[in-house]
XYZ file of C-alpha atoms in Angstrom:
484
model
C -0.106 -0.382 -0.211
C 1.120 3.830 -0.711
C -0.935 6.232 -2.386
C -0.506 8.409 -5.767
C -1.412 11.964 -5.869
C -2.942 13.207 -8.844
C -4.169 16.333 -10.554
C -7.460 16.893 -12.529
C -5.173 18.619 -14.976
C -1.449 20.461 -14.407
C -1.248 23.618 -12.685
C -3.499 22.555 -9.819
C -1.040 21.773 -7.170
C 0.302 18.484 -7.192
C 3.265 19.407 -6.156
C 2.456 21.954 -3.119
C 0.501 18.981 -2.244
C 2.559 16.135 -2.347
C 5.823 18.362 -1.144
C 3.092 19.563 2.062
C 2.709 16.042 2.951
C 6.315 14.830 3.080
C 7.555 18.268 5.236
C 4.577 17.075 7.694
C 5.777 13.339 6.917
C 9.268 14.134 8.119
C 9.166 16.199 10.624
C 7.093 13.501 12.657
C 11.155 11.843 11.617
C 8.649 9.394 9.845
C 10.706 7.731 6.988
C 9.373 8.374 3.553
C 10.329 7.387 -0.125
C 9.147 9.647 -2.696
C 8.620 9.110 -6.554
C 7.649 11.082 -9.758
C 5.935 10.123 -12.956
C 7.693 10.807 -15.214
C 10.520 11.877 -17.021
C 10.749 14.833 -14.501
C 14.456 16.180 -12.817
C 13.519 19.483 -10.859
C 10.550 17.758 -8.565
C 12.116 15.381 -7.924
C 15.363 17.608 -6.098
C 12.025 19.411 -3.644
C 11.526 16.057 -2.718
C 14.815 14.793 -1.643
C 15.202 17.616 -0.161
C 12.485 17.364 2.269
C 12.943 13.654 2.824
C 16.719 13.365 2.664
C 16.154 10.396 0.206
C 16.566 10.118 -3.835
C 12.728 10.368 -5.741
C 12.774 7.718 -8.397
C 10.993 8.559 -11.286
C 8.347 5.752 -12.491
C 8.716 5.737 -16.648
C 7.700 3.265 -18.325
C 8.654 5.231 -21.231
C 12.036 5.274 -20.944
C 11.937 2.123 -18.970
C 9.134 -0.453 -18.915
C 6.136 -1.529 -16.879
C 8.169 -3.881 -15.203
C 11.239 -1.453 -14.043
C 8.537 0.449 -13.020
C 7.356 -2.607 -10.498
C 10.377 -3.051 -9.579
C 11.607 -0.262 -9.184
C 8.924 0.683 -6.963
C 8.898 -2.597 -4.866
C 12.312 -2.493 -4.226
C 12.768 1.509 -3.163
C 9.067 1.335 -1.134
C 10.039 -1.412 1.385
C 13.256 0.762 2.601
C 11.078 3.010 4.203
C 7.964 3.565 6.497
C 5.642 5.845 3.813
C 5.695 5.643 0.070
C 4.446 8.865 -1.656
C 4.493 8.674 -5.532
C 3.648 12.526 -7.355
C 1.954 11.974 -10.321
C 2.352 13.628 -13.751
C -0.610 16.517 -15.600
C -3.793 15.612 -15.170
C -4.588 11.582 -13.835
C -5.408 10.302 -17.524
C -2.742 12.217 -19.358
C -0.847 9.619 -21.416
C 0.953 8.746 -24.610
C -1.786 7.532 -27.156
C -0.666 4.836 -29.390
C -3.230 4.524 -32.019
C -1.032 5.507 -34.598
C 2.304 3.586 -34.282
C 1.246 -0.102 -34.637
C 4.739 -1.255 -36.000
C 6.680 -0.739 -33.642
C 5.367 -3.764 -31.321
C 9.183 -6.406 -32.379
C 11.451 -3.489 -31.004
C 9.492 -2.056 -28.410
C 9.168 -5.114 -26.622
C 13.522 -6.048 -27.788
C 14.016 -2.784 -25.145
C 11.915 -4.692 -22.417
C 8.387 -2.793 -23.705
C 5.156 -4.773 -23.501
C 3.672 -5.580 -26.684
C 0.064 -3.935 -24.244
C 2.104 -0.611 -24.805
C -0.237 -0.412 -27.887
C -2.751 -0.711 -27.074
C -3.085 2.002 -23.809
C -4.100 5.807 -25.069
C -3.386 6.435 -21.284
C 0.243 4.298 -21.627
C 3.126 6.332 -18.871
C -0.079 8.997 -17.731
C -0.379 8.809 -13.277
C -3.436 6.063 -13.606
C -1.119 3.815 -15.687
C 1.690 4.059 -12.774
C -1.388 3.765 -10.364
C -3.145 0.431 -11.865
C 0.813 -1.238 -12.859
C 1.629 -0.801 -8.814
C -2.197 -1.208 -7.854
C -2.091 1.974 -5.447
C -5.206 4.077 -4.263
C -5.296 7.912 -5.655
C -5.509 11.094 -3.625
C -7.244 13.838 -6.830
C -6.144 17.202 -6.307
C -8.693 19.497 -7.580
C -8.088 23.558 -7.622
C -11.211 25.057 -6.002
C -10.566 28.215 -7.052
C -12.715 28.774 -9.705
C -15.746 26.384 -8.904
C -18.167 25.825 -6.347
C -21.417 23.234 -6.743
C -19.385 21.904 -10.038
C -16.853 20.711 -7.850
C -19.181 17.230 -7.500
C -19.239 16.920 -11.542
C -15.408 17.270 -11.901
C -15.112 14.781 -9.135
C -17.470 12.006 -10.060
C -16.162 12.219 -13.506
C -12.838 10.949 -12.368
C -13.631 8.402 -9.866
C -16.383 6.932 -12.809
C -14.605 7.110 -15.556
C -12.026 3.722 -14.734
C -13.652 1.425 -12.799
C -9.785 -0.078 -12.231
C -9.281 3.151 -10.475
C -9.190 3.710 -6.995
C -10.222 7.456 -6.157
C -9.250 7.363 -2.052
C -10.879 10.695 -1.259
C -9.946 14.891 -2.586
C -7.966 17.395 -1.680
C -8.831 20.604 -2.073
C -7.057 23.180 -2.650
C -7.326 27.172 -3.239
C -10.189 26.807 -1.056
C -11.274 31.298 -0.294
C -12.920 31.023 2.847
C -15.306 29.074 5.013
C -18.802 30.237 3.237
C -16.842 28.706 -0.356
C -15.187 25.406 1.771
C -19.254 24.685 2.887
C -20.212 24.759 -1.201
C -18.036 22.357 -1.780
C -18.828 19.785 1.420
C -22.853 20.718 -0.239
C -21.872 19.778 -3.735
C -19.091 16.690 -2.219
C -21.418 15.159 -0.097
C -23.856 13.847 -2.212
C -21.200 11.181 -3.982
C -19.400 10.057 0.178
C -16.169 10.679 -1.298
C -13.579 11.882 1.106
C -12.384 15.019 1.767
C -8.545 14.288 2.935
C -7.191 18.131 3.037
C -8.063 21.503 2.378
C -5.325 23.930 2.023
C -6.651 27.640 1.786
C -4.565 29.961 -0.658
C -1.184 30.450 0.905
C 0.194 33.708 -0.583
C 3.141 33.452 1.769
C 4.528 29.920 0.445
C 5.437 30.822 -3.478
C 7.874 28.339 -5.141
C 9.664 30.719 -7.976
C 9.669 29.355 -11.419
C 11.441 30.109 -15.154
C 11.939 28.675 -18.494
C 12.063 25.061 -17.611
C 9.745 24.992 -14.539
C 10.445 25.192 -10.920
C 13.606 26.772 -10.580
C 15.556 24.194 -8.424
C 16.459 23.783 -4.627
C 20.424 24.744 -5.245
C 19.377 28.492 -5.970
C 17.118 29.200 -3.486
C 18.237 29.767 -0.191
C 14.993 30.222 1.346
C 13.296 26.531 0.302
C 13.934 25.261 3.835
C 11.939 28.475 5.282
C 9.110 27.316 2.581
C 9.504 24.211 3.555
C 8.995 24.823 7.084
C 5.639 26.584 6.054
C 4.748 23.536 4.187
C 4.841 21.411 7.141
C 2.747 23.729 9.386
C -0.152 23.948 6.668
C 0.688 19.725 6.612
C -0.032 19.568 10.472
C -3.413 20.836 10.023
C -4.758 20.216 6.376
C -5.054 17.049 6.384
C -7.519 14.051 7.469
C -4.162 12.311 9.535
C -5.995 9.130 10.277
C -7.557 8.221 6.783
C -4.395 9.021 5.478
C -1.346 7.536 7.325
C -2.913 4.279 6.634
C -3.365 4.925 3.197
C 0.639 5.936 3.164
C 2.047 2.908 5.039
C 4.568 1.293 2.808
C 4.566 -2.689 2.266
C 7.061 -5.069 1.803
C 6.323 -6.021 -1.408
C 8.102 -8.410 -3.934
C 11.335 -7.671 -5.219
C 14.020 -8.922 -7.881
C 17.698 -6.636 -7.085
C 18.961 -6.736 -9.981
C 17.261 -7.552 -14.464
C 18.521 -10.842 -15.964
C 20.588 -7.667 -18.100
C 22.263 -5.926 -15.558
C 23.016 -9.613 -13.427
C 24.643 -10.285 -16.601
C 26.411 -6.738 -17.537
C 27.959 -6.633 -13.645
C 29.091 -10.531 -14.198
C 31.436 -9.095 -17.281
C 31.916 -5.658 -15.718
C 35.640 -5.230 -15.226
C 37.163 -5.945 -11.650
C 39.130 -2.617 -11.769
C 37.880 0.375 -10.243
C 36.811 3.373 -12.477
C 36.687 6.495 -11.498
C 34.483 9.249 -13.120
C 34.302 13.205 -12.324
C 30.148 13.876 -12.164
C 29.992 17.356 -12.496
C 26.938 18.051 -9.996
C 26.379 22.234 -8.957
C 23.729 24.902 -10.061
C 24.701 24.547 -13.642
C 24.537 21.214 -13.958
C 22.143 18.713 -11.724
C 19.679 17.084 -14.599
C 20.335 13.308 -13.300
C 18.561 10.085 -12.727
C 19.398 8.564 -9.612
C 18.912 5.065 -10.933
C 21.757 6.246 -13.829
C 24.569 7.366 -10.850
C 23.416 3.461 -9.263
C 23.770 1.808 -11.756
C 27.689 2.724 -12.703
C 28.393 1.981 -8.881
C 26.547 -1.316 -8.775
C 28.446 -2.243 -12.028
C 32.171 -1.027 -9.981
C 32.743 2.808 -11.053
C 33.481 5.352 -8.177
C 31.886 8.546 -8.775
C 32.969 11.601 -7.918
C 31.335 15.039 -7.781
C 32.528 17.959 -8.728
C 31.803 21.885 -10.009
C 32.065 23.241 -13.144
C 31.508 25.978 -11.923
C 33.542 26.587 -8.668
C 36.039 24.467 -9.028
C 39.809 24.822 -10.222
C 40.325 21.934 -12.469
C 39.206 18.582 -13.101
C 39.088 16.142 -10.206
C 42.594 13.960 -9.974
C 43.088 10.427 -11.372
C 39.471 9.758 -13.368
C 38.912 7.722 -16.395
C 35.862 9.787 -17.818
C 33.029 11.980 -17.370
C 29.675 12.622 -17.120
C 27.621 16.115 -17.944
C 24.426 15.883 -16.894
C 21.400 18.989 -17.864
C 21.054 22.003 -16.089
C 20.785 25.839 -16.785
C 24.629 26.446 -17.973
C 22.634 29.486 -19.903
C 21.899 30.438 -15.900
C 25.660 30.397 -15.024
C 26.621 30.722 -18.377
C 28.954 34.147 -16.690
C 30.889 31.513 -14.038
C 31.285 29.126 -16.391
C 32.585 31.346 -19.036
C 35.528 32.998 -16.925
C 36.312 29.840 -15.467
C 38.803 29.424 -18.167
C 40.959 26.484 -15.878
C 38.334 24.159 -15.867
C 37.032 24.409 -18.959
C 40.464 24.059 -20.543
C 41.478 20.967 -18.554
C 37.398 19.919 -19.893
C 38.738 20.493 -23.286
C 42.082 19.381 -22.809
C 40.640 16.642 -21.508
C 39.009 14.845 -23.519
C 41.155 15.715 -26.863
C 43.583 13.557 -25.238
C 40.223 10.231 -25.409
C 38.702 11.145 -22.169
C 35.214 9.217 -22.428
C 32.279 11.778 -22.198
C 28.978 11.896 -21.776
C 26.938 15.306 -21.493
C 22.973 15.689 -22.221
C 21.318 18.677 -22.694
C 23.076 20.787 -20.803
C 26.030 19.398 -20.805
C 26.499 19.144 -25.176
C 26.049 22.931 -24.703
C 28.519 23.140 -22.349
C 30.688 21.412 -24.612
C 30.023 23.938 -27.275
C 32.016 27.321 -28.140
C 29.140 29.429 -27.359
C 26.159 29.873 -25.142
C 23.653 32.438 -26.411
C 21.299 33.573 -23.563
C 18.456 35.349 -23.700
C 19.962 38.462 -23.719
C 21.719 37.589 -26.935
C 25.062 37.275 -24.995
C 27.664 35.288 -26.411
C 29.816 33.196 -23.249
C 32.549 31.060 -24.856
C 31.885 27.223 -23.598
C 34.650 24.324 -23.777
C 35.139 24.349 -27.476
C 35.391 21.009 -28.470
C 31.562 20.684 -30.620
C 31.965 23.308 -33.830
C 28.689 24.911 -32.959
C 26.607 27.979 -30.693
C 23.592 26.771 -28.223
C 21.394 29.905 -28.730
C 18.602 30.508 -26.390
C 15.464 30.783 -27.659
C 11.716 31.486 -26.663
C 10.615 27.598 -28.088
C 9.742 25.464 -26.373
C 11.162 21.486 -27.980
C 9.329 19.097 -25.227
C 8.624 15.077 -25.888
C 9.560 11.534 -25.800
C 11.822 10.086 -28.347
C 12.490 7.154 -30.144
C 16.163 7.116 -31.676
C 18.174 5.166 -33.645
C 21.724 5.406 -33.105
C 23.267 5.519 -36.696
C 26.629 4.793 -36.359
C 28.995 3.156 -33.028
C 28.992 4.998 -30.322
C 30.244 5.862 -27.544
C 27.236 4.188 -25.450
C 25.773 2.467 -28.157
C 26.163 0.060 -30.832
C 24.576 1.428 -35.066
C 20.631 0.657 -35.077
C 20.335 0.319 -31.170
C 17.057 2.078 -30.893
C 16.407 3.555 -27.118
C 14.101 5.797 -25.802
C 14.512 9.465 -23.958
C 13.349 12.988 -23.546
C 14.408 16.240 -24.893
C 13.405 19.642 -22.889
C 15.326 22.472 -23.703
C 14.840 25.644 -25.060
C 18.254 26.178 -26.811
C 19.345 24.961 -30.314
C 22.494 25.070 -32.136
C 23.663 26.879 -35.063
C 24.936 24.190 -36.734
C 24.115 20.743 -36.983
C 26.800 17.679 -36.683
C 27.504 16.638 -40.017
C 28.394 12.361 -38.209
C 25.152 12.565 -35.959
C 24.394 10.617 -33.435
C 20.912 9.535 -34.042
C 17.886 9.290 -36.197
C 15.266 10.574 -34.093
C 11.158 10.433 -34.285
C 8.228 11.067 -32.003
C 7.342 8.419 -29.739
C 3.967 8.299 -29.743
C 4.141 7.918 -34.055
C 6.124 7.874 -37.029
C 6.771 11.959 -36.873
C 10.579 12.292 -37.965
C 12.423 14.949 -35.750
C 15.610 15.054 -37.841
C 18.896 13.727 -36.784
C 20.603 15.373 -33.932
C 23.472 13.912 -31.292
C 27.641 14.878 -31.483
C 30.012 12.041 -31.744
C 33.383 13.405 -32.275
C 35.376 13.098 -31.429
C 34.885 9.524 -30.984
C 34.999 9.513 -27.257
C 32.430 11.609 -26.678
C 28.393 11.027 -26.592
C 27.101 14.823 -26.509
C 23.163 14.588 -27.043
C 20.061 17.156 -26.930
C 18.301 13.293 -25.657
C 17.974 12.709 -22.154
C 18.305 8.579 -21.279
C 17.196 6.961 -18.736
C 19.159 3.756 -18.617
C 16.287 1.724 -16.526
C 16.490 -1.881 -15.898
C 19.208 -2.065 -19.270
C 23.008 -2.804 -18.252
C 24.326 -2.248 -21.729
C 25.146 1.735 -21.484
C 26.637 2.493 -18.565
C 28.995 -0.864 -19.110
C 29.884 0.089 -22.363
C 30.335 3.630 -21.316
C 32.789 2.030 -18.540
C 34.700 -0.771 -20.932
C 35.890 3.189 -22.746
C 36.928 4.318 -19.714
C 38.733 1.332 -18.215
C 40.831 1.751 -21.235
C 42.342 5.337 -20.165
C 42.852 3.737 -17.015
C 44.479 1.518 -18.340
C 46.769 4.067 -20.558
C 48.850 7.383 -19.405
C 46.069 10.482 -20.183
C 43.949 9.819 -17.373
C 43.719 12.901 -15.061
């Protein structure tokens, strides 16, 4: 047993409700594990800040249905309580009606055939069904009174496989407003598990890719304290605590693929420099775990603050983030930029996703059209703009590269407001939309051959081949003179 926090649509306050629950549980010294449906990086940062435990993404597009179940079973049993934050509206997912030719490819990546039949695949409802969890529906009541009952009734009856345990009424304006809402819901006999009044003193700032990450919010602890205060009084804890209680579930510690990869992994230790600071912080914890499970030592460092790359490393990993926000500081750290460039040109295996790709380019041109020099390994510049590139991708490797072999299909996610001034002459991938055959073009840089630079974020999931291939290349550096 655990609980899913879902919204009737985007923007109703799922994250606020989730953080309020988590903050109040932690104030009670409860050990709680959180999960996030979908590919998002930023909401999990807030979860982790509150709980002290890495939030886990549950995304059957990037991984598989089986992996979602395995991940939840493994991590929920390590805590007293477990909570899953949904994505968008409860039933908003990825339809498959237009794409009926990919069954064989999906199966080869660990995706089941039933995926083709689900119009709400990867939705919050899909995850709730996979995990057999009850749902609490968050409703934005700021412009509702009697209509709240129609909304709640519709969500309760739309899919009988989904158990709606109750509702949380958010942005309630007054006692009179609350009375109207309760009167409307009473015939449904649907429990009201929480009431959150309009909060003017609890605001988490956002910008062009969503919420501002936790590392940039010095006032965050004060906000979390206010959320905990709110949570102590706004929820029906007698009803909620039994729903949140985490019970042990059967799980396999390692997937068969990962067990095989681990069995064939080199015994020699490989040290990987992982860039993690305010500019680079988009990482799936499962990816980092896989590297460690395969024998790697992760060395975290800051391209913003440090004077150089960590010593004695054989590989580098630059995740996504907001290098455009810190472009001036990155540009002014000449010693690090030079060291990164020298290491790559000397053959250092390097993964650079999205923000990492931008950092390896010649320049970042920010929203104010100011140019900032970057590492300069890739002969292109990243230009910030208003257009958002967003969505799941099916990517087929066009050549053998640092992470995958030619013709391998991987599934990833793009989320950025930059574009490159030049496209690669020998791209890594041909990409298409995940839910149909619409071609999205070729992308990704694999020159030098020891670089994997792409806008597509990958969750390595239950597949050990990608990190294993990366570590094999890093091991070659360990036996050479190019280790830094």
